[in-house]
C-alpha cells in the first residue's frame, strides 16, 4: 500500500516545495493539495467538516502552480490534487494545466476531482448547485477527449466546442489517473463511467472501507476489471494496525493529514508518520 500526505498549502504554512523535498526524503509516495479559489464572506454554506471554517480554506495556493513547485523540487514524489474543483474551472484551460504539469513532472500527476460543498463559491464561478455533478461529468469527459484525441470536440448540455488542437498531451497514457472524490449515492456511477479510482474521506465515525466490495461489484457489472479503480483513503489513521486493516480491505493508498502550519510544526508530524510507515 502506498502512503501519501495532504496539506493545505497556504501563504503562511510550510512552503510546498520544501514540504515536497522532505516528503521525498522520507520515502512518502505522494503529496496531495486541495483547492478553493476563494471563500465567500456570507458563509451561508455550512462547513462540510462541521464547526467553524478553518482559516486555511481561504488561503490556499493555486494547486497546479503549487504542485509545479513541488515537482521542480523532487524526482519521484507523485503530485496529487485532493481535490480539484472542476466545477469551478474551464475544461480546456484545466486540461492544459494538467497536461503541462504531467509533462514537466515526468508523468507524476494524480488527478483527484470533486463537486465541492460551498454553494456560494461555485455560484461565483457561474455553477448552479443542483447541476454541479452534470457539469463536472461533461467537463471531465471533455478533458479526456482533449488529452486523447488529435482533434478533440465535445457537444454537451454545458460544454460545447468544435474540433480543436490542444497539445501537449499528458505524458501518462491515456491520461493521468482520475480519482473521484465523495461518498454519495451516485459516486460509484461516476467512478464506473469516467474514473480510474475512488478517493473518499475517512471520518471519525464513518469508514468508506466497507463499500469497497460494492464498488468492485459495480465495476464488474459494467464490464471493467473489479480492481481497475483503486481506492485512496484521505485522512487515514496513522497507526500500524489501522493501515494493516486498510491494506487487507484492498485500499491502495493511505493519505495522512498534515496541519497548515510552519515548518517547525509540520516536520515532527511528518517524522511521526514516517515512523509508522516504516514499522
mmCIF file of C-alpha atoms in Angstrom:
data_model
loop_
_atom_site.group_PDB
_atom_site.id
_atom_site.type_symbol
_atom_site.label_atom_id
_atom_site.label_comp_id
_atom_site.label_asym_id
_atom_site.label_seq_id
_atom_site.Cartn_x
_atom_site.Cartn_y
_atom_site.Cartn_z
ATOM 1 C CA UNK A 1 0.000 0.000 0.000
ATOM 2 C CA UNK A 2 1.251 3.480 -0.892
ATOM 3 C CA UNK A 3 1.467 6.161 1.794
ATOM 4 C CA UNK A 4 0.923 9.821 0.980
ATOM 5 C CA UNK A 5 0.240 13.065 2.810
ATOM 6 C CA UNK A 6 -2.047 16.023 2.258
ATOM 7 C CA UNK A 7 -1.748 19.620 3.427
ATOM 8 C CA UNK A 8 -3.491 22.897 2.725
ATOM 9 C CA UNK A 9 -0.641 24.760 1.075
ATOM 10 C CA UNK A 10 -1.086 28.407 2.074
ATOM 11 C CA UNK A 11 0.764 31.708 2.300
ATOM 12 C CA UNK A 12 1.606 31.063 5.966
ATOM 13 C CA UNK A 13 2.249 27.297 6.099
ATOM 14 C CA UNK A 14 5.431 25.401 5.263
ATOM 15 C CA UNK A 15 6.382 26.090 1.636
ATOM 16 C CA UNK A 16 5.134 23.395 -0.694
ATOM 17 C CA UNK A 17 8.494 22.895 -2.425
ATOM 18 C CA UNK A 18 10.173 22.457 0.984
ATOM 19 C CA UNK A 19 7.446 20.051 2.082
ATOM 20 C CA UNK A 20 7.782 18.049 -1.137
ATOM 21 C CA UNK A 21 11.547 17.643 -0.617
ATOM 22 C CA UNK A 22 11.013 16.466 2.957
ATOM 23 C CA UNK A 23 8.285 14.024 1.868
ATOM 24 C CA UNK A 24 10.510 12.502 -0.784
ATOM 25 C CA UNK A 25 13.446 12.259 1.629
ATOM 26 C CA UNK A 26 11.220 10.178 3.936
ATOM 27 C CA UNK A 27 10.010 7.976 1.061
ATOM 28 C CA UNK A 28 6.384 9.068 1.016
ATOM 29 C CA UNK A 29 4.768 8.133 -2.284
ATOM 30 C CA UNK A 30 2.635 11.216 -2.864
ATOM 31 C CA UNK A 31 1.656 14.732 -1.829
ATOM 32 C CA UNK A 32 -1.922 15.971 -2.273
ATOM 33 C CA UNK A 33 -3.218 19.536 -2.073
ATOM 34 C CA UNK A 34 -6.842 20.767 -2.007
ATOM 35 C CA UNK A 35 -8.361 23.702 -3.848
ATOM 36 C CA UNK A 36 -10.555 26.679 -3.042
ATOM 37 C CA UNK A 37 -10.339 29.716 -5.285
ATOM 38 C CA UNK A 38 -11.931 31.832 -2.539
ATOM 39 C CA UNK A 39 -14.438 31.660 0.312
ATOM 40 C CA UNK A 40 -17.488 33.974 0.146
ATOM 41 C CA UNK A 41 -17.779 36.015 3.331
ATOM 42 C CA UNK A 42 -21.522 35.334 3.577
ATOM 43 C CA UNK A 43 -20.687 31.860 4.972
ATOM 44 C CA UNK A 44 -24.162 30.602 4.119
ATOM 45 C CA UNK A 45 -22.925 27.102 3.261
ATOM 46 C CA UNK A 46 -22.119 25.193 6.455
ATOM 47 C CA UNK A 47 -18.608 23.766 6.644
ATOM 48 C CA UNK A 48 -18.698 20.150 5.476
ATOM 49 C CA UNK A 49 -16.413 19.109 8.333
ATOM 50 C CA UNK A 50 -18.642 20.698 10.981
ATOM 51 C CA UNK A 51 -17.915 23.657 13.223
ATOM 52 C CA UNK A 52 -16.224 26.929 12.218
ATOM 53 C CA UNK A 53 -14.452 27.060 8.875
ATOM 54 C CA UNK A 54 -10.670 26.739 9.380
ATOM 55 C CA UNK A 55 -8.549 29.683 8.244
ATOM 56 C CA UNK A 56 -6.660 27.702 5.594
ATOM 57 C CA UNK A 57 -9.725 27.349 3.353
ATOM 58 C CA UNK A 58 -9.473 30.979 2.278
ATOM 59 C CA UNK A 59 -5.664 30.956 1.979
ATOM 60 C CA UNK A 60 -4.948 28.059 -0.395
ATOM 61 C CA UNK A 61 -2.408 28.377 -3.177
ATOM 62 C CA UNK A 62 -3.397 27.520 -6.719
ATOM 63 C CA UNK A 63 -2.957 23.730 -6.798
ATOM 64 C CA UNK A 64 -1.241 23.445 -10.168
ATOM 65 C CA UNK A 65 1.236 26.243 -9.601
ATOM 66 C CA UNK A 66 1.965 24.834 -6.158
ATOM 67 C CA UNK A 67 2.409 21.289 -7.444
ATOM 68 C CA UNK A 68 4.729 22.550 -10.173
ATOM 69 C CA UNK A 69 6.961 23.983 -7.445
ATOM 70 C CA UNK A 70 6.796 20.599 -5.714
ATOM 71 C CA UNK A 71 7.657 18.835 -8.976
ATOM 72 C CA UNK A 72 10.708 21.036 -9.531
ATOM 73 C CA UNK A 73 11.978 20.204 -6.034
ATOM 74 C CA UNK A 74 11.624 16.392 -6.358
ATOM 75 C CA UNK A 75 12.224 13.481 -8.694
ATOM 76 C CA UNK A 76 9.927 10.635 -7.565
ATOM 77 C CA UNK A 77 7.141 12.114 -5.441
ATOM 78 C CA UNK A 78 3.707 11.802 -7.039
ATOM 79 C CA UNK A 79 1.707 15.039 -7.222
ATOM 80 C CA UNK A 80 -1.995 14.982 -6.455
ATOM 81 C CA UNK A 81 -4.988 17.283 -6.392
ATOM 82 C CA UNK A 82 -7.165 16.359 -3.485
ATOM 83 C CA UNK A 83 -9.443 17.629 -4.792
ATOM 84 C CA UNK A 84 -9.537 19.845 -7.878
ATOM 85 C CA UNK A 85 -12.847 21.701 -8.113
ATOM 86 C CA UNK A 86 -13.546 21.007 -11.778
ATOM 87 C CA UNK A 87 -16.936 22.665 -11.383
ATOM 88 C CA UNK A 88 -15.125 25.991 -10.968
ATOM 89 C CA UNK A 89 -12.723 25.578 -13.906
ATOM 90 C CA UNK A 90 -12.749 25.956 -17.659
ATOM 91 C CA UNK A 91 -12.153 22.439 -19.036
ATOM 92 C CA UNK A 92 -9.878 23.499 -21.911
ATOM 93 C CA UNK A 93 -7.635 25.523 -19.602
ATOM 94 C CA UNK A 94 -7.630 22.819 -16.918
ATOM 95 C CA UNK A 95 -6.778 20.122 -19.466
ATOM 96 C CA UNK A 96 -3.798 22.252 -20.496
ATOM 97 C CA UNK A 97 -2.674 22.722 -16.872
ATOM 98 C CA UNK A 98 -2.903 19.017 -16.035
ATOM 99 C CA UNK A 99 -1.074 18.024 -19.224
ATOM 100 C CA UNK A 100 1.632 20.637 -18.629
ATOM 101 C CA UNK A 101 2.210 19.528 -15.035
ATOM 102 C CA UNK A 102 2.287 15.880 -16.095
ATOM 103 C CA UNK A 103 4.829 16.619 -18.836
ATOM 104 C CA UNK A 104 7.122 18.774 -16.727
ATOM 105 C CA UNK A 105 6.983 16.420 -13.734
ATOM 106 C CA UNK A 106 7.837 13.335 -15.763
ATOM 107 C CA UNK A 107 4.360 11.787 -15.540
ATOM 108 C CA UNK A 108 3.727 12.066 -11.805
ATOM 109 C CA UNK A 109 0.236 13.594 -11.656
ATOM 110 C CA UNK A 110 -2.678 12.043 -9.737
ATOM 111 C CA UNK A 111 -5.825 13.974 -10.690
ATOM 112 C CA UNK A 112 -8.317 13.942 -7.820
ATOM 113 C CA UNK A 113 -11.617 15.711 -8.556
ATOM 114 C CA UNK A 114 -14.866 16.512 -6.810
ATOM 115 C CA UNK A 115 -18.023 18.589 -6.777
ATOM 116 C CA UNK A 116 -17.365 20.716 -3.714
ATOM 117 C CA UNK A 117 -19.618 21.722 -0.821
ATOM 118 C CA UNK A 118 -19.687 25.535 -0.899
ATOM 119 C CA UNK A 119 -22.675 26.636 -2.973
ATOM 120 C CA UNK A 120 -21.808 30.348 -2.924
ATOM 121 C CA UNK A 121 -18.231 29.680 -4.017
ATOM 122 C CA UNK A 122 -19.311 27.758 -7.096
ATOM 123 C CA UNK A 123 -22.076 30.288 -7.847
ATOM 124 C CA UNK A 124 -19.376 32.945 -8.191
ATOM 125 C CA UNK A 125 -17.956 30.774 -10.991
ATOM 126 C CA UNK A 126 -21.356 30.503 -12.682
ATOM 127 C CA UNK A 127 -22.093 26.987 -11.414
ATOM 128 C CA UNK A 128 -25.512 26.073 -10.029
ATOM 129 C CA UNK A 129 -25.592 23.724 -7.037
ATOM 130 C CA UNK A 130 -28.265 21.403 -8.456
ATOM 131 C CA UNK A 131 -26.475 20.816 -11.764
ATOM 132 C CA UNK A 132 -22.877 20.711 -10.496
ATOM 133 C CA UNK A 133 -22.431 16.972 -10.971
ATOM 134 C CA UNK A 134 -23.801 17.016 -14.523
ATOM 135 C CA UNK A 135 -21.423 19.883 -15.239
ATOM 136 C CA UNK A 136 -18.493 18.007 -13.687
ATOM 137 C CA UNK A 137 -19.233 14.937 -15.805
ATOM 138 C CA UNK A 138 -19.194 16.918 -19.048
ATOM 139 C CA UNK A 139 -16.046 18.818 -18.170
ATOM 140 C CA UNK A 140 -14.206 15.608 -17.302
ATOM 141 C CA UNK A 141 -15.334 13.868 -20.494
ATOM 142 C CA UNK A 142 -14.303 16.940 -22.496
ATOM 143 C CA UNK A 143 -10.858 16.934 -20.864
ATOM 144 C CA UNK A 144 -10.432 13.240 -21.593
ATOM 145 C CA UNK A 145 -11.204 13.968 -25.233
ATOM 146 C CA UNK A 146 -8.622 16.787 -25.280
ATOM 147 C CA UNK A 147 -5.975 14.537 -23.718
ATOM 148 C CA UNK A 148 -6.526 11.593 -26.046
ATOM 149 C CA UNK A 149 -7.712 12.924 -29.413
ATOM 150 C CA UNK A 150 -5.707 14.773 -32.055
ATOM 151 C CA UNK A 151 -8.706 16.933 -32.966
ATOM 152 C CA UNK A 152 -10.934 16.962 -29.921
ATOM 153 C CA UNK A 153 -14.517 18.175 -29.814
ATOM 154 C CA UNK A 154 -17.378 17.938 -27.340
ATOM 155 C CA UNK A 155 -21.080 18.683 -27.550
ATOM 156 C CA UNK A 156 -22.989 18.552 -24.285
ATOM 157 C CA UNK A 157 -25.523 20.441 -22.205
ATOM 158 C CA UNK A 158 -22.882 22.643 -20.550
ATOM 159 C CA UNK A 159 -19.685 22.116 -22.551
ATOM 160 C CA UNK A 160 -19.554 22.673 -26.292
ATOM 161 C CA UNK A 161 -16.649 23.191 -28.635
ATOM 162 C CA UNK A 162 -15.877 22.171 -32.199
ATOM 163 C CA UNK A 163 -12.649 20.426 -33.180
ATOM 164 C CA UNK A 164 -9.542 21.867 -31.565
ATOM 165 C CA UNK A 165 -5.811 21.220 -31.455
ATOM 166 C CA UNK A 166 -4.613 21.204 -27.855
ATOM 167 C CA UNK A 167 -1.094 19.986 -27.219
ATOM 168 C CA UNK A 168 0.948 18.848 -25.439
ATOM 169 C CA UNK A 169 -0.814 15.688 -24.379
ATOM 170 C CA UNK A 170 -0.077 14.278 -20.908
ATOM 171 C CA UNK A 171 2.944 12.032 -20.539
ATOM 172 C CA UNK A 172 0.879 9.353 -18.802
ATOM 173 C CA UNK A 173 -1.290 7.406 -21.229
ATOM 174 C CA UNK A 174 -4.113 7.693 -21.914
ATOM 175 C CA UNK A 175 -4.008 10.475 -19.275
ATOM 176 C CA UNK A 176 -3.209 10.930 -15.570
ATOM 177 C CA UNK A 177 -5.440 8.722 -13.403
ATOM 178 C CA UNK A 178 -8.696 10.407 -12.392
ATOM 179 C CA UNK A 179 -9.728 9.795 -8.777
ATOM 180 C CA UNK A 180 -13.349 10.575 -7.929
ATOM 181 C CA UNK A 181 -13.876 12.202 -4.544
ATOM 182 C CA UNK A 182 -17.013 11.920 -2.473
ATOM 183 C CA UNK A 183 -19.098 9.196 -0.897
ATOM 184 C CA UNK A 184 -22.600 9.941 -2.071
ATOM 185 C CA UNK A 185 -25.362 7.863 -3.592
ATOM 186 C CA UNK A 186 -24.117 8.314 -7.176
ATOM 187 C CA UNK A 187 -20.370 8.379 -6.552
ATOM 188 C CA UNK A 188 -19.853 4.872 -7.912
ATOM 189 C CA UNK A 189 -21.759 5.827 -11.092
ATOM 190 C CA UNK A 190 -19.048 8.414 -11.737
ATOM 191 C CA UNK A 191 -16.200 6.081 -10.839
ATOM 192 C CA UNK A 192 -17.518 3.438 -13.209
ATOM 193 C CA UNK A 193 -18.202 5.820 -16.098
ATOM 194 C CA UNK A 194 -15.133 8.077 -16.115
ATOM 195 C CA UNK A 195 -12.974 7.359 -13.065
ATOM 196 C CA UNK A 196 -9.724 5.500 -12.550
ATOM 197 C CA UNK A 197 -10.053 5.367 -8.777
ATOM 198 C CA UNK A 198 -12.120 6.334 -5.752
ATOM 199 C CA UNK A 199 -10.875 8.888 -3.186
ATOM 200 C CA UNK A 200 -13.193 9.110 -0.139
ATOM 201 C CA UNK A 201 -12.531 10.727 3.242
ATOM 202 C CA UNK A 202 -12.335 8.641 6.405
ATOM 203 C CA UNK A 203 -14.255 10.445 9.132
ATOM 204 C CA UNK A 204 -14.261 9.721 12.894
ATOM 205 C CA UNK A 205 -17.500 7.747 12.932
ATOM 206 C CA UNK A 206 -17.798 6.530 9.349
ATOM 207 C CA UNK A 207 -15.486 4.483 7.168
ATOM 208 C CA UNK A 208 -15.846 4.054 3.403
ATOM 209 C CA UNK A 209 -13.835 0.821 3.514
ATOM 210 C CA UNK A 210 -16.946 -1.330 3.888
ATOM 211 C CA UNK A 211 -18.138 -0.082 0.494
ATOM 212 C CA UNK A 212 -15.123 -1.386 -1.456
ATOM 213 C CA UNK A 213 -16.794 -4.750 -2.288
ATOM 214 C CA UNK A 214 -19.820 -2.877 -3.652
ATOM 215 C CA UNK A 215 -17.558 -0.735 -5.845
ATOM 216 C CA UNK A 216 -15.827 -3.812 -7.233
ATOM 217 C CA UNK A 217 -19.170 -5.444 -7.952
ATOM 218 C CA UNK A 218 -20.331 -2.343 -9.830
ATOM 219 C CA UNK A 219 -17.143 -2.301 -11.900
ATOM 220 C CA UNK A 220 -17.543 -5.964 -12.776
ATOM 221 C CA UNK A 221 -21.179 -5.481 -13.801
ATOM 222 C CA UNK A 222 -20.025 -2.669 -16.105
ATOM 223 C CA UNK A 223 -17.508 -4.964 -17.791
ATOM 224 C CA UNK A 224 -14.461 -3.487 -16.051
ATOM 225 C CA UNK A 225 -11.819 -5.263 -14.016
ATOM 226 C CA UNK A 226 -13.085 -5.154 -10.397
ATOM 227 C CA UNK A 227 -9.700 -3.785 -9.316
ATOM 228 C CA UNK A 228 -9.412 -1.209 -12.121
ATOM 229 C CA UNK A 229 -10.438 1.679 -9.817
ATOM 230 C CA UNK A 230 -8.130 1.505 -6.779
ATOM 231 C CA UNK A 231 -9.118 3.225 -3.550
ATOM 232 C CA UNK A 232 -7.195 6.048 -1.862
ATOM 233 C CA UNK A 233 -8.324 6.963 1.664
ATOM 234 C CA UNK A 234 -7.958 10.558 2.811
ATOM 235 C CA UNK A 235 -7.109 11.177 6.484
ATOM 236 C CA UNK A 236 -6.279 7.549 7.159
ATOM 237 C CA UNK A 237 -5.372 6.866 10.814
ATOM 238 C CA UNK A 238 -1.564 6.951 11.228
ATOM 239 C CA UNK A 239 -1.471 3.676 13.151
ATOM 240 C CA UNK A 240 0.100 0.423 12.030
ATOM 241 C CA UNK A 241 -2.901 -1.770 12.875
ATOM 242 C CA UNK A 242 -5.233 0.613 11.040
ATOM 243 C CA UNK A 243 -3.002 0.604 7.975
ATOM 244 C CA UNK A 244 -2.840 -3.186 8.009
ATOM 245 C CA UNK A 245 -6.645 -3.304 8.085
ATOM 246 C CA UNK A 246 -6.890 -0.865 5.168
ATOM 247 C CA UNK A 247 -4.414 -2.891 3.131
ATOM 248 C CA UNK A 248 -6.312 -6.105 3.870
ATOM 249 C CA UNK A 249 -9.523 -4.429 2.672
ATOM 250 C CA UNK A 250 -7.914 -3.581 -0.655
ATOM 251 C CA UNK A 251 -7.007 0.083 -0.139
ATOM 252 C CA UNK A 252 -4.168 1.053 -2.481
ATOM 253 C CA UNK A 253 -3.180 4.368 -0.881
ATOM 254 C CA UNK A 254 -3.479 5.787 2.636
ATOM 255 C CA UNK A 255 -3.136 9.566 2.904
ATOM 256 C CA UNK A 256 -2.237 11.229 6.222
ATOM 257 C CA UNK A 257 -3.284 14.780 7.046
ATOM 258 C CA UNK A 258 -0.776 17.497 7.913
ATOM 259 C CA UNK A 259 -1.624 20.835 9.557
ATOM 260 C CA UNK A 260 -1.395 24.037 7.541
ATOM 261 C CA UNK A 261 1.401 25.240 9.768
ATOM 262 C CA UNK A 262 5.026 26.436 9.698
ATOM 263 C CA UNK A 263 7.916 24.058 9.098
ATOM 264 C CA UNK A 264 8.758 23.511 12.769
ATOM 265 C CA UNK A 265 5.218 22.226 13.398
ATOM 266 C CA UNK A 266 4.893 20.144 10.239
ATOM 267 C CA UNK A 267 8.205 18.252 10.329
ATOM 268 C CA UNK A 268 7.599 16.464 13.678
ATOM 269 C CA UNK A 269 4.273 15.216 12.304
ATOM 270 C CA UNK A 270 5.963 14.098 9.107
ATOM 271 C CA UNK A 271 8.628 12.260 11.097
ATOM 272 C CA UNK A 272 5.976 10.527 13.207
ATOM 273 C CA UNK A 273 4.105 9.447 10.074
ATOM 274 C CA UNK A 274 7.329 8.182 8.515
ATOM 275 C CA UNK A 275 7.983 6.077 11.618
ATOM 276 C CA UNK A 276 4.548 4.487 11.292
ATOM 277 C CA UNK A 277 5.172 3.852 7.594
ATOM 278 C CA UNK A 278 8.498 2.109 8.344
ATOM 279 C CA UNK A 279 7.100 -0.013 11.193
#
